[in-house]
Every structure is written in structure tokens, then in C-alpha cells.
mmCIF file of C-alpha atoms in Angstrom:
data_model
loop_
_atom_site.group_PDB
_atom_site.id
_atom_site.type_symbol
_atom_site.label_atom_id
_atom_site.label_comp_id
_atom_site.label_asym_id
_atom_site.label_seq_id
_atom_site.Cartn_x
_atom_site.Cartn_y
_atom_site.Cartn_z
ATOM 1 C CA MET A 22 6.124 -5.065 -8.561
ATOM 2 C CA ILE A 23 6.535 -2.203 -6.050
ATOM 3 C CA GLU A 24 9.377 -0.634 -8.048
ATOM 4 C CA GLN A 25 6.916 0.280 -10.813
ATOM 5 C CA ILE A 26 4.889 2.477 -8.447
ATOM 6 C CA PRO A 27 6.228 6.026 -7.975
ATOM 7 C CA PHE A 28 8.175 6.049 -4.693
ATOM 8 C CA GLY A 29 7.096 2.433 -4.180
ATOM 9 C CA ASN A 30 10.302 1.311 -2.461
ATOM 10 C CA PHE A 31 10.085 4.117 0.078
ATOM 11 C CA LEU A 32 6.387 3.459 0.692
ATOM 12 C CA TRP A 33 7.039 -0.265 1.120
ATOM 13 C CA GLU A 34 9.441 0.585 3.949
ATOM 14 C CA TRP A 35 7.086 3.227 5.346
ATOM 15 C CA THR A 36 4.218 0.724 5.662
ATOM 16 C CA GLN A 37 6.157 -2.041 7.440
ATOM 17 C CA ASN A 38 4.163 -1.809 10.694
ATOM 18 C CA THR A 39 0.859 -1.782 8.830
ATOM 19 C CA ARG A 40 1.926 -4.769 6.756
ATOM 20 C CA ASP A 41 2.922 -6.606 9.951
ATOM 21 C CA GLU A 42 -0.586 -6.011 11.323
ATOM 22 C CA PHE A 43 -2.015 -7.174 8.002
ATOM 23 C CA GLU A 44 -0.083 -10.444 8.342
ATOM 24 C CA LYS A 45 -1.717 -11.000 11.746
ATOM 25 C CA ILE A 46 -5.165 -10.475 10.220
ATOM 26 C CA ILE A 47 -4.609 -12.917 7.362
ATOM 27 C CA ARG A 48 -2.743 -15.530 9.393
ATOM 28 C CA ASN A 49 -5.896 -17.655 9.766
ATOM 29 C CA LYS A 50 -7.208 -17.052 6.268
ATOM 30 C CA PRO A 51 -5.751 -19.930 4.230
ATOM 31 C CA TRP A 52 -8.330 -19.328 1.502
ATOM 32 C CA LEU A 53 -6.585 -16.055 0.599
ATOM 33 C CA THR A 54 -3.726 -16.821 -1.799
ATOM 34 C CA ALA A 55 -0.371 -15.057 -1.774
ATOM 35 C CA THR A 56 -1.337 -13.294 -5.007
ATOM 36 C CA ALA A 57 -4.528 -11.938 -3.418
ATOM 37 C CA ARG A 58 -2.580 -10.808 -0.358
ATOM 38 C CA THR A 59 -0.047 -9.034 -2.548
ATOM 39 C CA SER A 60 -2.830 -7.317 -4.499
ATOM 40 C CA LEU A 61 -4.257 -5.892 -1.293
ATOM 41 C CA GLN A 62 -0.855 -4.575 -0.210
ATOM 42 C CA ARG A 63 -0.145 -3.208 -3.659
ATOM 43 C CA TRP A 64 -3.400 -1.228 -3.531
ATOM 44 C CA LEU A 65 -2.233 0.413 -0.304
ATOM 45 C CA ILE A 66 1.088 1.393 -1.871
ATOM 46 C CA HIS A 67 -0.694 2.788 -4.961
ATOM 47 C CA ARG A 68 -3.027 4.859 -2.793
ATOM 48 C CA LEU A 69 -0.162 6.287 -0.754
ATOM 49 C CA SER A 70 1.813 6.980 -3.917
ATOM 50 C CA ASP A 71 -1.080 8.976 -5.351
ATOM 51 C CA ILE A 72 -1.035 11.174 -2.272
ATOM 52 C CA CYS A 73 2.677 11.688 -1.675
ATOM 53 C CA THR A 74 4.036 11.829 -5.233
ATOM 54 C CA PRO A 75 3.309 15.564 -5.721
ATOM 55 C CA VAL A 76 5.157 16.414 -2.486
ATOM 56 C CA LEU A 77 8.087 14.136 -3.254
ATOM 57 C CA CYS A 78 8.373 15.489 -6.801
ATOM 58 C CA THR A 79 8.507 18.963 -5.283
ATOM 59 C CA GLU A 80 11.334 17.711 -3.048
ATOM 60 C CA LEU A 81 13.164 16.610 -6.213
ATOM 61 C CA ASP A 82 12.702 20.084 -7.673
ATOM 62 C CA ILE A 83 14.070 21.632 -4.466
ATOM 63 C CA LEU A 84 17.130 19.370 -4.723
ATOM 64 C CA VAL A 85 17.754 20.620 -8.247
ATOM 65 C CA VAL A 86 17.604 24.279 -7.202
ATOM 66 C CA SER A 87 19.309 23.920 -3.807
ATOM 67 C CA PHE A 88 22.286 21.959 -5.034
ATOM 68 C CA GLY A 89 22.612 23.476 -8.484
ATOM 69 C CA LEU A 90 21.842 20.220 -10.179
ATOM 70 C CA ILE A 91 20.816 21.871 -13.412
ATOM 71 C CA GLY A 92 21.129 19.339 -16.180
ATOM 72 C CA GLU A 93 20.324 16.440 -13.859
ATOM 73 C CA THR A 94 17.283 14.503 -14.934
ATOM 74 C CA TYR A 95 14.595 12.876 -12.838
ATOM 75 C CA GLN A 96 16.049 9.560 -13.970
ATOM 76 C CA THR A 97 19.300 10.390 -12.158
ATOM 77 C CA LEU A 98 17.780 12.287 -9.210
ATOM 78 C CA TYR A 99 15.021 9.793 -8.434
ATOM 79 C CA PRO A 100 17.357 6.947 -7.380
ATOM 80 C CA LYS A 101 19.300 9.365 -5.146
ATOM 81 C CA LEU A 102 16.130 10.583 -3.450
ATOM 82 C CA MET A 103 14.870 7.017 -3.070
ATOM 83 C CA ARG A 104 18.092 5.985 -1.330
ATOM 84 C CA ASP A 105 17.817 8.933 1.043
ATOM 85 C CA LEU A 106 14.143 8.327 1.749
ATOM 86 C CA CYS A 107 14.643 4.617 2.392
ATOM 87 C CA LYS A 108 17.538 5.343 4.768
ATOM 88 C CA ASP A 109 15.526 7.850 6.760
ATOM 89 C CA ALA A 110 11.811 7.091 7.066
ATOM 90 C CA HIS A 111 11.440 10.317 9.031
ATOM 91 C CA SER A 112 12.450 12.435 6.059
ATOM 92 C CA LEU A 113 8.859 13.577 5.619
ATOM 93 C CA THR A 114 8.839 15.364 8.977
ATOM 94 C CA GLN A 115 8.731 18.654 7.080
ATOM 95 C CA HIS A 116 5.285 17.588 5.868
ATOM 96 C CA PRO A 117 3.285 16.699 9.006
ATOM 97 C CA SER A 118 -0.095 16.906 7.297
ATOM 98 C CA LEU A 119 1.097 14.453 4.641
ATOM 99 C CA ILE A 120 2.346 12.085 7.342
ATOM 100 C CA LEU A 121 -1.000 12.310 9.124
ATOM 101 C CA GLN A 122 -2.896 11.628 5.911
ATOM 102 C CA MET A 123 -0.665 8.647 5.088
ATOM 103 C CA GLU A 124 -1.149 7.228 8.589
ATOM 104 C CA LYS A 125 -4.933 7.632 8.339
ATOM 105 C CA ILE A 126 -5.004 5.870 4.986
ATOM 106 C CA GLN A 127 -3.016 2.969 6.429
ATOM 107 C CA SER A 128 -5.316 2.766 9.442
ATOM 108 C CA PHE A 129 -8.475 2.844 7.319
ATOM 109 C CA TRP A 130 -7.012 0.303 4.894
ATOM 110 C CA LEU A 131 -6.164 -2.106 7.694
ATOM 111 C CA HIS A 132 -9.595 -1.694 9.299
ATOM 112 C CA ASN A 133 -11.469 -2.146 6.008
ATOM 113 C CA VAL A 134 -9.412 -5.145 4.919
ATOM 114 C CA ALA A 135 -10.147 -6.809 8.280
ATOM 115 C CA ILE A 136 -13.877 -6.134 7.851
ATOM 116 C CA ILE A 137 -14.099 -7.482 4.299
ATOM 117 C CA LEU A 138 -12.106 -10.599 5.149
ATOM 118 C CA ASP A 139 -14.250 -11.282 8.218
ATOM 119 C CA ARG A 140 -17.403 -10.835 6.129
ATOM 120 C CA LEU A 141 -16.070 -13.183 3.478
ATOM 121 C CA GLU A 142 -15.222 -15.790 6.084
ATOM 122 C CA LYS A 143 -18.671 -15.590 7.679
ATOM 123 C CA ASP A 144 -20.461 -15.654 4.311
ATOM 124 C CA TRP A 145 -18.286 -18.386 2.781
ATOM 125 C CA PRO A 146 -20.853 -21.209 3.255
ATOM 126 C CA LEU A 147 -23.614 -19.023 1.797
ATOM 127 C CA LEU A 148 -21.387 -18.113 -1.163
ATOM 128 C CA GLU A 149 -20.633 -21.798 -1.785
ATOM 129 C CA ASN A 150 -24.333 -22.694 -1.634
ATOM 130 C CA THR A 151 -25.421 -19.790 -3.816
ATOM 131 C CA PHE A 152 -22.750 -19.900 -6.485
ATOM 132 C CA ASN A 153 -21.400 -23.451 -6.460
ATOM 133 C CA ASP A 154 -24.236 -25.790 -5.394
ATOM 134 C CA GLY A 155 -22.717 -26.194 -1.937
ATOM 135 C CA GLN A 156 -19.344 -27.302 -3.328
ATOM 136 C CA SER A 157 -16.079 -25.749 -2.234
ATOM 137 C CA LEU A 158 -15.160 -22.509 -3.956
ATOM 138 C CA GLY A 159 -11.471 -23.035 -3.312
ATOM 139 C CA SER A 160 -9.276 -20.049 -2.575
ATOM 140 C CA ILE A 161 -9.445 -16.407 -3.567
ATOM 141 C CA SER A 162 -6.802 -16.276 -6.245
ATOM 142 C CA ASP A 163 -6.597 -12.510 -6.735
ATOM 143 C CA ILE A 164 -8.284 -9.258 -5.778
ATOM 144 C CA ASP A 165 -8.784 -6.343 -8.142
ATOM 145 C CA SER A 166 -9.103 -3.356 -5.849
ATOM 146 C CA SER A 167 -9.274 -0.948 -8.783
ATOM 147 C CA LEU A 168 -12.958 -1.842 -9.105
ATOM 148 C CA SER A 169 -13.779 0.101 -5.948
ATOM 149 C CA ASP A 170 -13.387 3.640 -4.773
ATOM 150 C CA PRO A 171 -10.851 4.313 -1.999
ATOM 151 C CA HIS A 172 -12.984 4.528 1.131
#
């Protein structure tokens, strides 16, 4: 799942604190399935990947030039960089504006997820009455965050 996102493994590690806070928010939301929870987290990783991939690809290019790795391919360099990044989450310290942007995105994501889940919880009876004749709607099985813009 995360491995298919550029730099997904690194970003999964990077977001551990945010994901811990997310778990606190959803703890009392049994109507949100594991699949829906994963979709929300996956959106965060995708968003961060979109932002940091250009910088991290540049870091790969620097590795090639700095260490004379001519002939190496991204397929061989990428796993090496991923190992280094995952070992040292502070390896982006050379890019403070990127770190700040990534932290803001995580903060906004956490805040907005909390708002939407609270709204859903408050509106749940109205949703059941409006769309299911007052009968239970069950659980939210999945969330497609690609239908919205990232704000």
C-alpha cells in the first residue's frame, strides 16, 4: 500500500506522531472501518509525497554526482536512499522550508479530519433519517479523498 507511493516508507515513518494523534481522534468512532481509516492516512502520505518528491529526487541526483555513481539507476539508488531516510528522520534538515510545509500539512490534515468526523457523528441521525428512512446506515466502509481538493 504505502510502498507504491514515492518515498512512502519514509513518509510513513515521518508521520508517526500525527498518526498517533489520528488514532486518538478515531478511538471512539466505531462506525469508521479500518479501510476508511487507512484511506485517510494514505491521502496524507500521497499529499506529502507530492510535495517532497522533487526535493528527494534532487537528493538522488546529488548522490549520483557526489559519489560518482554514474551508471547507477534510480531502481538501485532509490532503495539505498530509502534506507538512509528511514534510519534518520532528520535527514531533511537541509530543507527547513520543506520540513515546515510537511508539518503544516500534517497539522491541517489532523485538524480537518477531526472536524469532518465530528460533523459526521453529530449529523449521523439526520443522515439516517434522510437517506435510510431512520434505519441504521452501518459503518463508513471507505473514503475517497481524491474527490476533494487538498485544503
